[in-house]
mmCIF file of C-alpha atoms in Angstrom:
data_model
loop_
_atom_site.group_PDB
_atom_site.id
_atom_site.type_symbol
_atom_site.label_atom_id
_atom_site.label_comp_id
_atom_site.label_asym_id
_atom_site.label_seq_id
_atom_site.Cartn_x
_atom_site.Cartn_y
_atom_site.Cartn_z
ATOM 1 C CA UNK A 1 -111.970 -14.656 -46.694
ATOM 2 C CA UNK A 2 -114.236 -13.670 -44.066
ATOM 3 C CA UNK A 3 -112.506 -16.430 -41.738
ATOM 4 C CA UNK A 4 -109.426 -14.077 -42.169
ATOM 5 C CA UNK A 5 -111.314 -11.003 -40.744
ATOM 6 C CA UNK A 6 -110.635 -10.044 -37.462
ATOM 7 C CA UNK A 7 -111.692 -7.106 -34.254
ATOM 8 C CA UNK A 8 -107.964 -6.420 -35.127
ATOM 9 C CA UNK A 9 -108.105 -5.954 -39.029
ATOM 10 C CA UNK A 10 -107.761 -2.555 -39.874
ATOM 11 C CA UNK A 11 -110.473 -2.099 -42.056
ATOM 12 C CA UNK A 12 -112.687 -3.141 -39.168
ATOM 13 C CA UNK A 13 -111.475 -1.363 -36.802
ATOM 14 C CA UNK A 14 -111.418 2.200 -38.461
ATOM 15 C CA UNK A 15 -115.339 1.206 -39.222
ATOM 16 C CA UNK A 16 -115.683 0.850 -35.792
ATOM 17 C CA UNK A 17 -114.049 3.735 -34.603
ATOM 18 C CA UNK A 18 -115.946 5.888 -37.219
ATOM 19 C CA UNK A 19 -119.576 4.390 -35.976
ATOM 20 C CA UNK A 20 -119.129 4.646 -31.934
ATOM 21 C CA UNK A 21 -120.659 7.930 -31.226
ATOM 22 C CA UNK A 22 -122.427 9.656 -28.404
ATOM 23 C CA UNK A 23 -125.988 9.589 -28.864
ATOM 24 C CA UNK A 24 -127.228 12.988 -27.163
ATOM 25 C CA UNK A 25 -130.749 11.977 -27.126
ATOM 26 C CA UNK A 26 -130.304 9.086 -24.779
ATOM 27 C CA UNK A 27 -130.078 8.880 -21.036
ATOM 28 C CA UNK A 28 -126.509 10.418 -19.692
ATOM 29 C CA UNK A 29 -123.784 8.682 -17.142
ATOM 30 C CA UNK A 30 -123.786 10.697 -14.121
ATOM 31 C CA UNK A 31 -120.388 10.587 -12.439
ATOM 32 C CA UNK A 32 -119.531 12.235 -9.128
ATOM 33 C CA UNK A 33 -115.979 12.426 -8.494
ATOM 34 C CA UNK A 34 -114.570 11.490 -5.068
ATOM 35 C CA UNK A 35 -111.941 13.759 -3.484
ATOM 36 C CA UNK A 36 -112.373 15.662 -6.597
ATOM 37 C CA UNK A 37 -113.314 19.714 -6.531
ATOM 38 C CA UNK A 38 -116.493 19.285 -8.630
ATOM 39 C CA UNK A 39 -118.593 21.723 -10.352
ATOM 40 C CA UNK A 40 -122.067 20.313 -11.764
ATOM 41 C CA UNK A 41 -121.866 20.401 -15.784
ATOM 42 C CA UNK A 42 -120.866 18.158 -18.468
ATOM 43 C CA UNK A 43 -117.785 16.593 -19.579
ATOM 44 C CA UNK A 44 -117.466 15.767 -22.921
ATOM 45 C CA UNK A 45 -115.003 14.266 -25.699
ATOM 46 C CA UNK A 46 -115.009 15.388 -28.856
ATOM 47 C CA UNK A 47 -113.060 14.059 -31.766
ATOM 48 C CA UNK A 48 -111.773 17.207 -34.227
ATOM 49 C CA UNK A 49 -110.501 14.917 -37.860
ATOM 50 C CA UNK A 50 -109.313 16.817 -41.054
ATOM 51 C CA UNK A 51 -108.050 13.606 -42.275
ATOM 52 C CA UNK A 52 -108.410 9.733 -41.604
ATOM 53 C CA UNK A 53 -104.493 10.121 -40.740
ATOM 54 C CA UNK A 54 -103.697 9.631 -37.042
ATOM 55 C CA UNK A 55 -101.752 12.933 -36.914
ATOM 56 C CA UNK A 56 -104.921 14.598 -38.582
ATOM 57 C CA UNK A 57 -107.016 13.916 -35.385
ATOM 58 C CA UNK A 58 -107.463 14.967 -31.623
ATOM 59 C CA UNK A 59 -109.478 14.115 -29.006
ATOM 60 C CA UNK A 60 -110.462 17.042 -27.108
ATOM 61 C CA UNK A 61 -111.633 16.944 -23.443
ATOM 62 C CA UNK A 62 -113.919 19.513 -22.780
ATOM 63 C CA UNK A 63 -115.926 20.752 -19.204
ATOM 64 C CA UNK A 64 -119.132 23.011 -19.104
ATOM 65 C CA UNK A 65 -120.558 24.121 -16.267
ATOM 66 C CA UNK A 66 -124.520 24.161 -15.246
ATOM 67 C CA UNK A 67 -124.315 27.740 -16.229
ATOM 68 C CA UNK A 68 -122.746 27.171 -19.955
ATOM 69 C CA UNK A 69 -119.477 28.794 -18.596
ATOM 70 C CA UNK A 70 -116.734 26.622 -20.411
ATOM 71 C CA UNK A 71 -113.809 26.028 -18.022
ATOM 72 C CA UNK A 72 -110.446 25.173 -20.396
ATOM 73 C CA UNK A 73 -108.218 23.769 -17.933
ATOM 74 C CA UNK A 74 -111.243 21.299 -16.052
ATOM 75 C CA UNK A 75 -111.682 19.305 -18.541
ATOM 76 C CA UNK A 76 -108.042 18.015 -19.028
ATOM 77 C CA UNK A 77 -108.095 17.164 -15.166
ATOM 78 C CA UNK A 78 -111.280 15.346 -15.353
ATOM 79 C CA UNK A 79 -110.001 13.350 -18.460
ATOM 80 C CA UNK A 80 -106.856 12.432 -15.844
ATOM 81 C CA UNK A 81 -108.993 11.913 -12.960
ATOM 82 C CA UNK A 82 -110.958 9.090 -15.406
ATOM 83 C CA UNK A 83 -107.929 7.375 -16.441
ATOM 84 C CA UNK A 84 -106.289 7.335 -13.003
ATOM 85 C CA UNK A 85 -106.697 4.118 -11.761
ATOM 86 C CA UNK A 86 -107.359 5.447 -8.364
ATOM 87 C CA UNK A 87 -109.952 7.352 -8.692
ATOM 88 C CA UNK A 88 -112.952 7.123 -6.936
ATOM 89 C CA UNK A 89 -116.264 7.357 -9.361
ATOM 90 C CA UNK A 90 -120.015 7.080 -8.187
ATOM 91 C CA UNK A 91 -122.032 6.680 -11.139
ATOM 92 C CA UNK A 92 -126.101 6.946 -11.990
ATOM 93 C CA UNK A 93 -127.892 7.360 -14.728
ATOM 94 C CA UNK A 94 -129.638 10.981 -15.537
ATOM 95 C CA UNK A 95 -132.225 12.271 -17.769
ATOM 96 C CA UNK A 96 -131.070 13.084 -21.160
ATOM 97 C CA UNK A 97 -130.754 17.197 -21.896
ATOM 98 C CA UNK A 98 -132.799 19.052 -24.403
ATOM 99 C CA UNK A 99 -132.054 19.656 -27.941
ATOM 100 C CA UNK A 100 -131.216 23.533 -27.196
ATOM 101 C CA UNK A 101 -128.794 22.805 -24.267
ATOM 102 C CA UNK A 102 -126.785 20.100 -26.599
ATOM 103 C CA UNK A 103 -126.754 22.746 -29.127
ATOM 104 C CA UNK A 104 -124.818 25.496 -26.995
ATOM 105 C CA UNK A 105 -122.805 22.647 -25.730
ATOM 106 C CA UNK A 106 -122.014 22.137 -29.183
ATOM 107 C CA UNK A 107 -121.538 25.671 -30.021
ATOM 108 C CA UNK A 108 -119.154 26.212 -27.087
ATOM 109 C CA UNK A 109 -116.914 23.467 -27.813
ATOM 110 C CA UNK A 110 -116.635 24.268 -31.238
ATOM 111 C CA UNK A 111 -115.435 27.770 -30.524
ATOM 112 C CA UNK A 112 -113.013 26.376 -28.063
ATOM 113 C CA UNK A 113 -111.802 23.323 -30.709
ATOM 114 C CA UNK A 114 -110.984 26.187 -33.081
ATOM 115 C CA UNK A 115 -107.257 26.929 -32.230
ATOM 116 C CA UNK A 116 -106.550 23.229 -32.621
ATOM 117 C CA UNK A 117 -108.469 23.127 -35.956
ATOM 118 C CA UNK A 118 -105.697 25.784 -37.144
ATOM 119 C CA UNK A 119 -102.900 23.865 -35.736
ATOM 120 C CA UNK A 120 -103.986 20.505 -37.289
ATOM 121 C CA UNK A 121 -104.911 22.318 -40.676
ATOM 122 C CA UNK A 122 -101.348 24.207 -40.730
ATOM 123 C CA UNK A 123 -99.495 20.937 -39.901
ATOM 124 C CA UNK A 124 -101.509 19.577 -42.665
ATOM 125 C CA UNK A 125 -100.619 22.095 -44.955
ATOM 126 C CA UNK A 126 -96.794 21.881 -43.993
ATOM 127 C CA UNK A 127 -96.916 18.061 -44.526
ATOM 128 C CA UNK A 128 -98.713 17.926 -48.039
ATOM 129 C CA UNK A 129 -96.225 20.830 -49.159
ATOM 130 C CA UNK A 130 -93.383 18.859 -48.211
ATOM 131 C CA UNK A 131 -94.412 15.509 -49.711
ATOM 132 C CA UNK A 132 -95.091 17.791 -52.848
ATOM 133 C CA UNK A 133 -91.766 19.250 -53.125
ATOM 134 C CA UNK A 134 -90.394 15.738 -52.502
ATOM 135 C CA UNK A 135 -92.071 14.532 -55.373
ATOM 136 C CA UNK A 136 -91.117 17.260 -57.530
ATOM 137 C CA UNK A 137 -87.305 17.183 -56.870
ATOM 138 C CA UNK A 138 -87.198 13.561 -57.540
ATOM 139 C CA UNK A 139 -89.478 13.932 -60.618
ATOM 140 C CA UNK A 140 -87.167 16.681 -62.012
ATOM 141 C CA UNK A 141 -83.858 14.456 -61.383
ATOM 142 C CA UNK A 142 -85.814 11.026 -63.370
ATOM 143 C CA UNK A 143 -87.173 13.678 -65.756
ATOM 144 C CA UNK A 144 -83.188 14.891 -66.315
ATOM 145 C CA UNK A 145 -81.768 11.647 -66.804
ATOM 146 C CA UNK A 146 -84.763 10.462 -69.129
ATOM 147 C CA UNK A 147 -83.453 13.685 -71.484
ATOM 148 C CA UNK A 148 -80.076 12.108 -71.598
ATOM 149 C CA UNK A 149 -81.288 8.436 -73.279
ATOM 150 C CA UNK A 150 -79.873 8.431 -77.033
ATOM 151 C CA UNK A 151 -82.512 6.414 -78.506
ATOM 152 C CA UNK A 152 -85.207 8.907 -79.249
ATOM 153 C CA UNK A 153 -88.570 7.032 -79.001
ATOM 154 C CA UNK A 154 -87.534 5.480 -75.868
ATOM 155 C CA UNK A 155 -86.807 8.934 -74.509
ATOM 156 C CA UNK A 156 -89.887 10.652 -75.625
ATOM 157 C CA UNK A 157 -92.098 7.621 -74.430
ATOM 158 C CA UNK A 158 -90.224 8.015 -70.830
ATOM 159 C CA UNK A 159 -90.648 11.885 -71.019
ATOM 160 C CA UNK A 160 -94.335 11.298 -71.646
ATOM 161 C CA UNK A 161 -94.759 9.139 -68.330
ATOM 162 C CA UNK A 162 -93.061 11.431 -66.481
ATOM 163 C CA UNK A 163 -95.358 13.813 -67.701
ATOM 164 C CA UNK A 164 -98.317 11.955 -66.751
ATOM 165 C CA UNK A 165 -96.920 11.302 -63.570
ATOM 166 C CA UNK A 166 -96.358 14.890 -62.609
ATOM 167 C CA UNK A 167 -100.016 15.450 -63.658
ATOM 168 C CA UNK A 168 -101.130 13.045 -61.327
ATOM 169 C CA UNK A 169 -98.883 14.487 -58.841
ATOM 170 C CA UNK A 170 -100.328 17.891 -59.514
ATOM 171 C CA UNK A 171 -103.794 16.721 -59.177
ATOM 172 C CA UNK A 172 -103.406 14.582 -56.118
ATOM 173 C CA UNK A 173 -101.721 17.774 -54.575
ATOM 174 C CA UNK A 174 -104.653 20.136 -55.173
ATOM 175 C CA UNK A 175 -107.075 17.405 -53.656
ATOM 176 C CA UNK A 176 -104.993 17.382 -50.835
ATOM 177 C CA UNK A 177 -105.310 20.705 -50.158
ATOM 178 C CA UNK A 178 -108.679 20.344 -49.844
ATOM 179 C CA UNK A 179 -109.791 19.939 -45.838
ATOM 180 C CA UNK A 180 -113.260 18.855 -44.644
ATOM 181 C CA UNK A 181 -112.910 19.216 -41.104
ATOM 182 C CA UNK A 182 -115.217 17.097 -39.082
ATOM 183 C CA UNK A 183 -116.037 17.516 -34.923
ATOM 184 C CA UNK A 184 -118.115 14.351 -33.322
ATOM 185 C CA UNK A 185 -119.514 13.787 -29.641
ATOM 186 C CA UNK A 186 -117.617 10.820 -28.378
ATOM 187 C CA UNK A 187 -118.737 10.965 -24.780
ATOM 188 C CA UNK A 188 -121.146 13.255 -22.991
ATOM 189 C CA UNK A 189 -121.514 12.797 -19.164
ATOM 190 C CA UNK A 190 -123.130 14.815 -16.619
ATOM 191 C CA UNK A 191 -120.622 15.885 -13.809
ATOM 192 C CA UNK A 192 -121.947 16.224 -10.245
ATOM 193 C CA UNK A 193 -120.790 18.174 -7.540
#
C-alpha cells in the first residue's frame, strides 16, 4: 500500500494542508513592492473554516499598518500584487514580532473575519437543511411504498429499517448543526514602505 501513496493522494494532501501554518515566533519575510503605494505594516493570510469541505473555508488577505489600523481594501490589493507575475518584490528577513503585537493582529483579523464567518455559517446551515429535507422526502416516499407491501413480516421489517435510517438521518442532521470555526494564520509578512 505504501508504494501507491503519492503527494497527490487526497489523504496526504489534506494532512499537509492541515499542518502548514505560519510560525509567528520566527523571523518574518519582509517585502517591499516596487511601483506600489506601500504602507509599512503586516500582510496576513488567515484561513477561516467551519467544515472540512472546500465551500466551508475561506482564505482572507488582511493588511494592518504599523499603528494597528486595519486597511480592509489593501489586503486584497496586496494579494493581487503578490499573484501578479509582473510585480517587482524586494525580499529580506525581519525580526519576529512580540507576542503582544501578534495578539493585537489576531484580534483585529478575527473582528474583520466575523462577517465572513456569519456568511459561511448561514450557507452551511442552508445546505444542511436542504439536504435533510431531501432525505426526509425520499424516506417518506420509501415508507409509503413499504406500507403497501402485502406480506406482513416483510412490511414490518422494511418499516423498522426505515425507522432506523430516519433516526440516523436525524442524528446526523443535529450533529451537522454544530459549527466549530477554526481561524489559522497561514502567512504573516512584514510590508515595508
